[in-house]
Every structure is written in structure tokens, then in C-alpha cells.
Amino acid sequence: MERHTLYGGGLLAAGVLLAGTQLVQGVQQVEGFKGSDRALVFAFETAPFVLIALTLAFVGYWLTTQPAYEPDLPRIIAWGVGSTLLFASVAALILFSQQVTRNTLEQGSYIATNHITVGSSTGVSRSTR
């Protein structure tokens, strides 16, 4: 198996996994709302992050069709991992601040997942230019 297929497939799988996680969390978030509020919450709290995760999946698919990027694959993955860790650390700081000031971690898993989704997509997309 060629490296670009393996690396691209991994990114594709990560993007699909993140999109699925975002959808599950979106359904959990709208449970407390009624009527048209559910649609608004889903449209503005979930849909953008699902689309961002799907961009990661698209980049992964695209890399499987681009053998010219073969030498750049370790750099692309490194940018993705580094950016994911950076955004996850920002999420941790936000959650720490929320715990200190409000003594709660309400919405903590949503904040962390959103930051990880954005971080992974940002790093991988940035490195493919």
C-alpha cells in the first residue's frame, strides 16, 4: 500500500470520526430545547463543526489521490498533530478557567471536542498549501 493512501485514509477516518462525534454531541445539546430553538441550536452549535470535521475527511480523501504529496506526508501529519495539541491545550486552559471562576465544567466535553476538531483541520489544511 502506498504511503499517501495510508496517510490520507487515516485523515479521512479521523475526519469521519470527528464528524460523527460532533453529530452525537449536537443531538445531546438540543435535547433541552423545544421547537424551532432545536434547529437554531443545531445549525449554529453543531453544523459548523461537522463541516469543519468533514473538511479534514475531504483533505484525507484528496491526499489519497495525490501521489505528488508523498514526500510531504510526515510534515502534513506533524502539522495536524501539533495544531490539534495546541487547540486542545487552549481548550484545557478555558476549562481550567471555567472551573476556577464558576466551579463547573459544564459543556466541557463540547468545548474540548470543538477545539480538537478545529485544531486538526487547521493544521492539516495549513500544511497542504
JSON list of C-alpha atoms in Angstrom, two decimals:
[
{"chain": "A", "resi": 1, "resn": "MET", "atom": "CA", "xyz": [0.00, 0.00, 0.00]},
{"chain": "A", "resi": 2, "resn": "GLU", "atom": "CA", "xyz": [1.34, 3.40, -0.91]},
{"chain": "A", "resi": 3, "resn": "ARG", "atom": "CA", "xyz": [2.04, 5.88, 1.85]},
{"chain": "A", "resi": 4, "resn": "HIS", "atom": "CA", "xyz": [-0.32, 8.56, 0.51]},
{"chain": "A", "resi": 5, "resn": "THR", "atom": "CA", "xyz": [-3.19, 6.06, 0.62]},
{"chain": "A", "resi": 6, "resn": "LEU", "atom": "CA", "xyz": [-2.38, 5.08, 4.20]},
{"chain": "A", "resi": 7, "resn": "TYR", "atom": "CA", "xyz": [-1.88, 8.64, 5.49]},
{"chain": "A", "resi": 8, "resn": "GLY", "atom": "CA", "xyz": [-4.85, 10.02, 3.56]},
{"chain": "A", "resi": 9, "resn": "GLY", "atom": "CA", "xyz": [-7.06, 7.17, 4.72]},
{"chain": "A", "resi": 10, "resn": "GLY", "atom": "CA", "xyz": [-6.08, 7.86, 8.31]},
{"chain": "A", "resi": 11, "resn": "LEU", "atom": "CA", "xyz": [-7.02, 11.52, 7.94]},
{"chain": "A", "resi": 12, "resn": "LEU", "atom": "CA", "xyz": [-10.25, 10.53, 6.24]},
{"chain": "A", "resi": 13, "resn": "ALA", "atom": "CA", "xyz": [-11.11, 8.19, 9.12]},
{"chain": "A", "resi": 14, "resn": "ALA", "atom": "CA", "xyz": [-10.22, 10.85, 11.70]},
{"chain": "A", "resi": 15, "resn": "GLY", "atom": "CA", "xyz": [-12.44, 13.39, 9.94]},
{"chain": "A", "resi": 16, "resn": "VAL", "atom": "CA", "xyz": [-15.39, 10.98, 9.78]},
{"chain": "A", "resi": 17, "resn": "LEU", "atom": "CA", "xyz": [-14.89, 10.05, 13.45]},
{"chain": "A", "resi": 18, "resn": "LEU", "atom": "CA", "xyz": [-14.83, 13.72, 14.48]},
{"chain": "A", "resi": 19, "resn": "ALA", "atom": "CA", "xyz": [-17.91, 14.49, 12.34]},
{"chain": "A", "resi": 20, "resn": "GLY", "atom": "CA", "xyz": [-19.77, 11.60, 13.97]},
{"chain": "A", "resi": 21, "resn": "THR", "atom": "CA", "xyz": [-18.73, 12.75, 17.43]},
{"chain": "A", "resi": 22, "resn": "GLN", "atom": "CA", "xyz": [-19.91, 16.27, 16.62]},
{"chain": "A", "resi": 23, "resn": "LEU", "atom": "CA", "xyz": [-23.28, 14.94, 15.44]},
{"chain": "A", "resi": 24, "resn": "VAL", "atom": "CA", "xyz": [-23.75, 12.88, 18.61]},
{"chain": "A", "resi": 25, "resn": "GLN", "atom": "CA", "xyz": [-22.87, 15.88, 20.77]},
{"chain": "A", "resi": 26, "resn": "GLY", "atom": "CA", "xyz": [-25.19, 18.07, 18.70]},
{"chain": "A", "resi": 27, "resn": "VAL", "atom": "CA", "xyz": [-28.10, 15.73, 19.38]},
{"chain": "A", "resi": 28, "resn": "GLN", "atom": "CA", "xyz": [-27.23, 15.80, 23.09]},
{"chain": "A", "resi": 29, "resn": "GLN", "atom": "CA", "xyz": [-27.11, 19.61, 23.10]},
{"chain": "A", "resi": 30, "resn": "VAL", "atom": "CA", "xyz": [-30.54, 20.09, 21.56]},
{"chain": "A", "resi": 31, "resn": "GLU", "atom": "CA", "xyz": [-32.30, 17.74, 23.99]},
{"chain": "A", "resi": 32, "resn": "GLY", "atom": "CA", "xyz": [-33.04, 20.60, 26.38]},
{"chain": "A", "resi": 33, "resn": "PHE", "atom": "CA", "xyz": [-34.59, 22.82, 23.71]},
{"chain": "A", "resi": 34, "resn": "LYS", "atom": "CA", "xyz": [-38.02, 22.77, 22.11]},
{"chain": "A", "resi": 35, "resn": "GLY", "atom": "CA", "xyz": [-39.37, 23.52, 18.64]},
{"chain": "A", "resi": 36, "resn": "SER", "atom": "CA", "xyz": [-37.51, 25.89, 16.37]},
{"chain": "A", "resi": 37, "resn": "ASP", "atom": "CA", "xyz": [-34.90, 26.52, 19.07]},
{"chain": "A", "resi": 38, "resn": "ARG", "atom": "CA", "xyz": [-33.61, 23.00, 18.41]},
{"chain": "A", "resi": 39, "resn": "ALA", "atom": "CA", "xyz": [-33.00, 23.79, 14.75]},
{"chain": "A", "resi": 40, "resn": "LEU", "atom": "CA", "xyz": [-31.22, 27.05, 15.61]},
{"chain": "A", "resi": 41, "resn": "VAL", "atom": "CA", "xyz": [-29.01, 25.43, 18.23]},
{"chain": "A", "resi": 42, "resn": "PHE", "atom": "CA", "xyz": [-28.15, 22.59, 15.86]},
{"chain": "A", "resi": 43, "resn": "ALA", "atom": "CA", "xyz": [-27.48, 24.98, 12.96]},
{"chain": "A", "resi": 44, "resn": "PHE", "atom": "CA", "xyz": [-25.17, 27.27, 14.91]},
{"chain": "A", "resi": 45, "resn": "GLU", "atom": "CA", "xyz": [-23.67, 24.99, 17.58]},
{"chain": "A", "resi": 46, "resn": "THR", "atom": "CA", "xyz": [-23.22, 21.75, 15.64]},
{"chain": "A", "resi": 47, "resn": "ALA", "atom": "CA", "xyz": [-23.36, 22.17, 11.87]},
{"chain": "A", "resi": 48, "resn": "PRO", "atom": "CA", "xyz": [-20.24, 24.38, 11.55]},
{"chain": "A", "resi": 49, "resn": "PHE", "atom": "CA", "xyz": [-18.12, 21.90, 13.49]},
{"chain": "A", "resi": 50, "resn": "VAL", "atom": "CA", "xyz": [-19.48, 18.96, 11.48]},
{"chain": "A", "resi": 51, "resn": "LEU", "atom": "CA", "xyz": [-18.49, 20.79, 8.29]},
{"chain": "A", "resi": 52, "resn": "ILE", "atom": "CA", "xyz": [-15.02, 21.52, 9.69]},
{"chain": "A", "resi": 53, "resn": "ALA", "atom": "CA", "xyz": [-14.57, 17.83, 10.54]},
{"chain": "A", "resi": 54, "resn": "LEU", "atom": "CA", "xyz": [-15.72, 16.89, 7.05]},
{"chain": "A", "resi": 55, "resn": "THR", "atom": "CA", "xyz": [-13.03, 19.17, 5.59]},
{"chain": "A", "resi": 56, "resn": "LEU", "atom": "CA", "xyz": [-10.48, 17.01, 7.38]},
{"chain": "A", "resi": 57, "resn": "ALA", "atom": "CA", "xyz": [-12.10, 13.94, 5.83]},
{"chain": "A", "resi": 58, "resn": "PHE", "atom": "CA", "xyz": [-12.03, 15.61, 2.41]},
{"chain": "A", "resi": 59, "resn": "VAL", "atom": "CA", "xyz": [-8.35, 16.52, 2.71]},
{"chain": "A", "resi": 60, "resn": "GLY", "atom": "CA", "xyz": [-7.64, 12.91, 3.69]},
{"chain": "A", "resi": 61, "resn": "TYR", "atom": "CA", "xyz": [-9.50, 11.64, 0.63]},
{"chain": "A", "resi": 62, "resn": "TRP", "atom": "CA", "xyz": [-7.77, 14.21, -1.57]},
{"chain": "A", "resi": 63, "resn": "LEU", "atom": "CA", "xyz": [-4.35, 13.13, -0.32]},
{"chain": "A", "resi": 64, "resn": "THR", "atom": "CA", "xyz": [-5.12, 9.52, -1.29]},
{"chain": "A", "resi": 65, "resn": "THR", "atom": "CA", "xyz": [-5.43, 10.72, -4.90]},
{"chain": "A", "resi": 66, "resn": "GLN", "atom": "CA", "xyz": [-2.29, 12.89, -4.88]},
{"chain": "A", "resi": 67, "resn": "PRO", "atom": "CA", "xyz": [0.91, 10.86, -5.10]},
{"chain": "A", "resi": 68, "resn": "ALA", "atom": "CA", "xyz": [2.83, 14.11, -5.62]},
{"chain": "A", "resi": 69, "resn": "TYR", "atom": "CA", "xyz": [2.41, 14.86, -1.89]},
{"chain": "A", "resi": 70, "resn": "GLU", "atom": "CA", "xyz": [4.15, 11.63, -0.87]},
{"chain": "A", "resi": 71, "resn": "PRO", "atom": "CA", "xyz": [7.32, 13.36, 0.43]},
{"chain": "A", "resi": 72, "resn": "ASP", "atom": "CA", "xyz": [5.26, 15.93, 2.36]},
{"chain": "A", "resi": 73, "resn": "LEU", "atom": "CA", "xyz": [3.06, 13.47, 4.25]},
{"chain": "A", "resi": 74, "resn": "PRO", "atom": "CA", "xyz": [5.08, 13.41, 7.50]},
{"chain": "A", "resi": 75, "resn": "ARG", "atom": "CA", "xyz": [5.05, 17.22, 7.58]},
{"chain": "A", "resi": 76, "resn": "ILE", "atom": "CA", "xyz": [1.28, 17.32, 6.93]},
{"chain": "A", "resi": 77, "resn": "ILE", "atom": "CA", "xyz": [0.61, 14.84, 9.74]},
{"chain": "A", "resi": 78, "resn": "ALA", "atom": "CA", "xyz": [3.01, 16.68, 12.06]},
{"chain": "A", "resi": 79, "resn": "TRP", "atom": "CA", "xyz": [1.19, 19.97, 11.44]},
{"chain": "A", "resi": 80, "resn": "GLY", "atom": "CA", "xyz": [-2.13, 18.25, 12.11]},
{"chain": "A", "resi": 81, "resn": "VAL", "atom": "CA", "xyz": [-0.96, 16.65, 15.34]},
{"chain": "A", "resi": 82, "resn": "GLY", "atom": "CA", "xyz": [0.78, 19.82, 16.53]},
{"chain": "A", "resi": 83, "resn": "SER", "atom": "CA", "xyz": [-2.22, 22.01, 15.81]},
{"chain": "A", "resi": 84, "resn": "THR", "atom": "CA", "xyz": [-4.56, 19.52, 17.46]},
{"chain": "A", "resi": 85, "resn": "LEU", "atom": "CA", "xyz": [-2.41, 19.54, 20.60]},
{"chain": "A", "resi": 86, "resn": "LEU", "atom": "CA", "xyz": [-2.24, 23.33, 20.57]},
{"chain": "A", "resi": 87, "resn": "PHE", "atom": "CA", "xyz": [-6.00, 23.73, 20.31]},
{"chain": "A", "resi": 88, "resn": "ALA", "atom": "CA", "xyz": [-6.57, 21.00, 22.91]},
{"chain": "A", "resi": 89, "resn": "SER", "atom": "CA", "xyz": [-4.30, 22.89, 25.31]},
{"chain": "A", "resi": 90, "resn": "VAL", "atom": "CA", "xyz": [-6.31, 26.07, 24.69]},
{"chain": "A", "resi": 91, "resn": "ALA", "atom": "CA", "xyz": [-9.46, 24.09, 25.49]},
{"chain": "A", "resi": 92, "resn": "ALA", "atom": "CA", "xyz": [-7.82, 22.85, 28.70]},
{"chain": "A", "resi": 93, "resn": "LEU", "atom": "CA", "xyz": [-7.00, 26.44, 29.69]},
{"chain": "A", "resi": 94, "resn": "ILE", "atom": "CA", "xyz": [-10.58, 27.52, 29.02]},
{"chain": "A", "resi": 95, "resn": "LEU", "atom": "CA", "xyz": [-11.91, 24.62, 31.08]},
{"chain": "A", "resi": 96, "resn": "PHE", "atom": "CA", "xyz": [-9.47, 25.35, 33.90]},
{"chain": "A", "resi": 97, "resn": "SER", "atom": "CA", "xyz": [-10.58, 28.98, 33.90]},
{"chain": "A", "resi": 98, "resn": "GLN", "atom": "CA", "xyz": [-14.23, 27.93, 33.90]},
{"chain": "A", "resi": 99, "resn": "GLN", "atom": "CA", "xyz": [-13.60, 25.58, 36.82]},
{"chain": "A", "resi": 100, "resn": "VAL", "atom": "CA", "xyz": [-11.80, 28.29, 38.82]},
{"chain": "A", "resi": 101, "resn": "THR", "atom": "CA", "xyz": [-14.26, 31.12, 38.16]},
{"chain": "A", "resi": 102, "resn": "ARG", "atom": "CA", "xyz": [-17.57, 29.25, 38.05]},
{"chain": "A", "resi": 103, "resn": "ASN", "atom": "CA", "xyz": [-16.70, 26.00, 39.81]},
{"chain": "A", "resi": 104, "resn": "THR", "atom": "CA", "xyz": [-18.21, 23.99, 36.96]},
{"chain": "A", "resi": 105, "resn": "LEU", "atom": "CA", "xyz": [-17.12, 22.06, 33.91]},
{"chain": "A", "resi": 106, "resn": "GLU", "atom": "CA", "xyz": [-20.49, 22.36, 32.21]},
{"chain": "A", "resi": 107, "resn": "GLN", "atom": "CA", "xyz": [-20.17, 21.98, 28.44]},
{"chain": "A", "resi": 108, "resn": "GLY", "atom": "CA", "xyz": [-16.57, 20.83, 28.93]},
{"chain": "A", "resi": 109, "resn": "SER", "atom": "CA", "xyz": [-16.72, 17.92, 26.51]},
{"chain": "A", "resi": 110, "resn": "TYR", "atom": "CA", "xyz": [-18.27, 20.14, 23.83]},
{"chain": "A", "resi": 111, "resn": "ILE", "atom": "CA", "xyz": [-15.56, 22.77, 24.25]},
{"chain": "A", "resi": 112, "resn": "ALA", "atom": "CA", "xyz": [-12.78, 20.19, 24.07]},
{"chain": "A", "resi": 113, "resn": "THR", "atom": "CA", "xyz": [-14.23, 18.38, 21.04]},
{"chain": "A", "resi": 114, "resn": "ASN", "atom": "CA", "xyz": [-14.83, 21.64, 19.18]},
{"chain": "A", "resi": 115, "resn": "HIS", "atom": "CA", "xyz": [-11.26, 22.79, 19.77]},
{"chain": "A", "resi": 116, "resn": "ILE", "atom": "CA", "xyz": [-9.80, 19.43, 18.73]},
{"chain": "A", "resi": 117, "resn": "THR", "atom": "CA", "xyz": [-11.90, 19.44, 15.55]},
{"chain": "A", "resi": 118, "resn": "VAL", "atom": "CA", "xyz": [-10.81, 22.93, 14.59]},
{"chain": "A", "resi": 119, "resn": "GLY", "atom": "CA", "xyz": [-7.19, 22.28, 15.52]},
{"chain": "A", "resi": 120, "resn": "SER", "atom": "CA", "xyz": [-6.85, 19.13, 13.46]},
{"chain": "A", "resi": 121, "resn": "SER", "atom": "CA", "xyz": [-8.45, 20.65, 10.39]},
{"chain": "A", "resi": 122, "resn": "THR", "atom": "CA", "xyz": [-6.45, 23.85, 10.69]},
{"chain": "A", "resi": 123, "resn": "GLY", "atom": "CA", "xyz": [-3.09, 22.12, 10.95]},
{"chain": "A", "resi": 124, "resn": "VAL", "atom": "CA", "xyz": [-3.66, 19.69, 8.11]},
{"chain": "A", "resi": 125, "resn": "SER", "atom": "CA", "xyz": [-5.21, 22.29, 5.83]},
{"chain": "A", "resi": 126, "resn": "ARG", "atom": "CA", "xyz": [-2.40, 24.75, 6.55]},
{"chain": "A", "resi": 127, "resn": "SER", "atom": "CA", "xyz": [0.30, 22.25, 5.72]},
{"chain": "A", "resi": 128, "resn": "THR", "atom": "CA", "xyz": [-1.13, 21.20, 2.34]},
{"chain": "A", "resi": 129, "resn": "ARG", "atom": "CA", "xyz": [-0.58, 24.60, 0.75]}
]
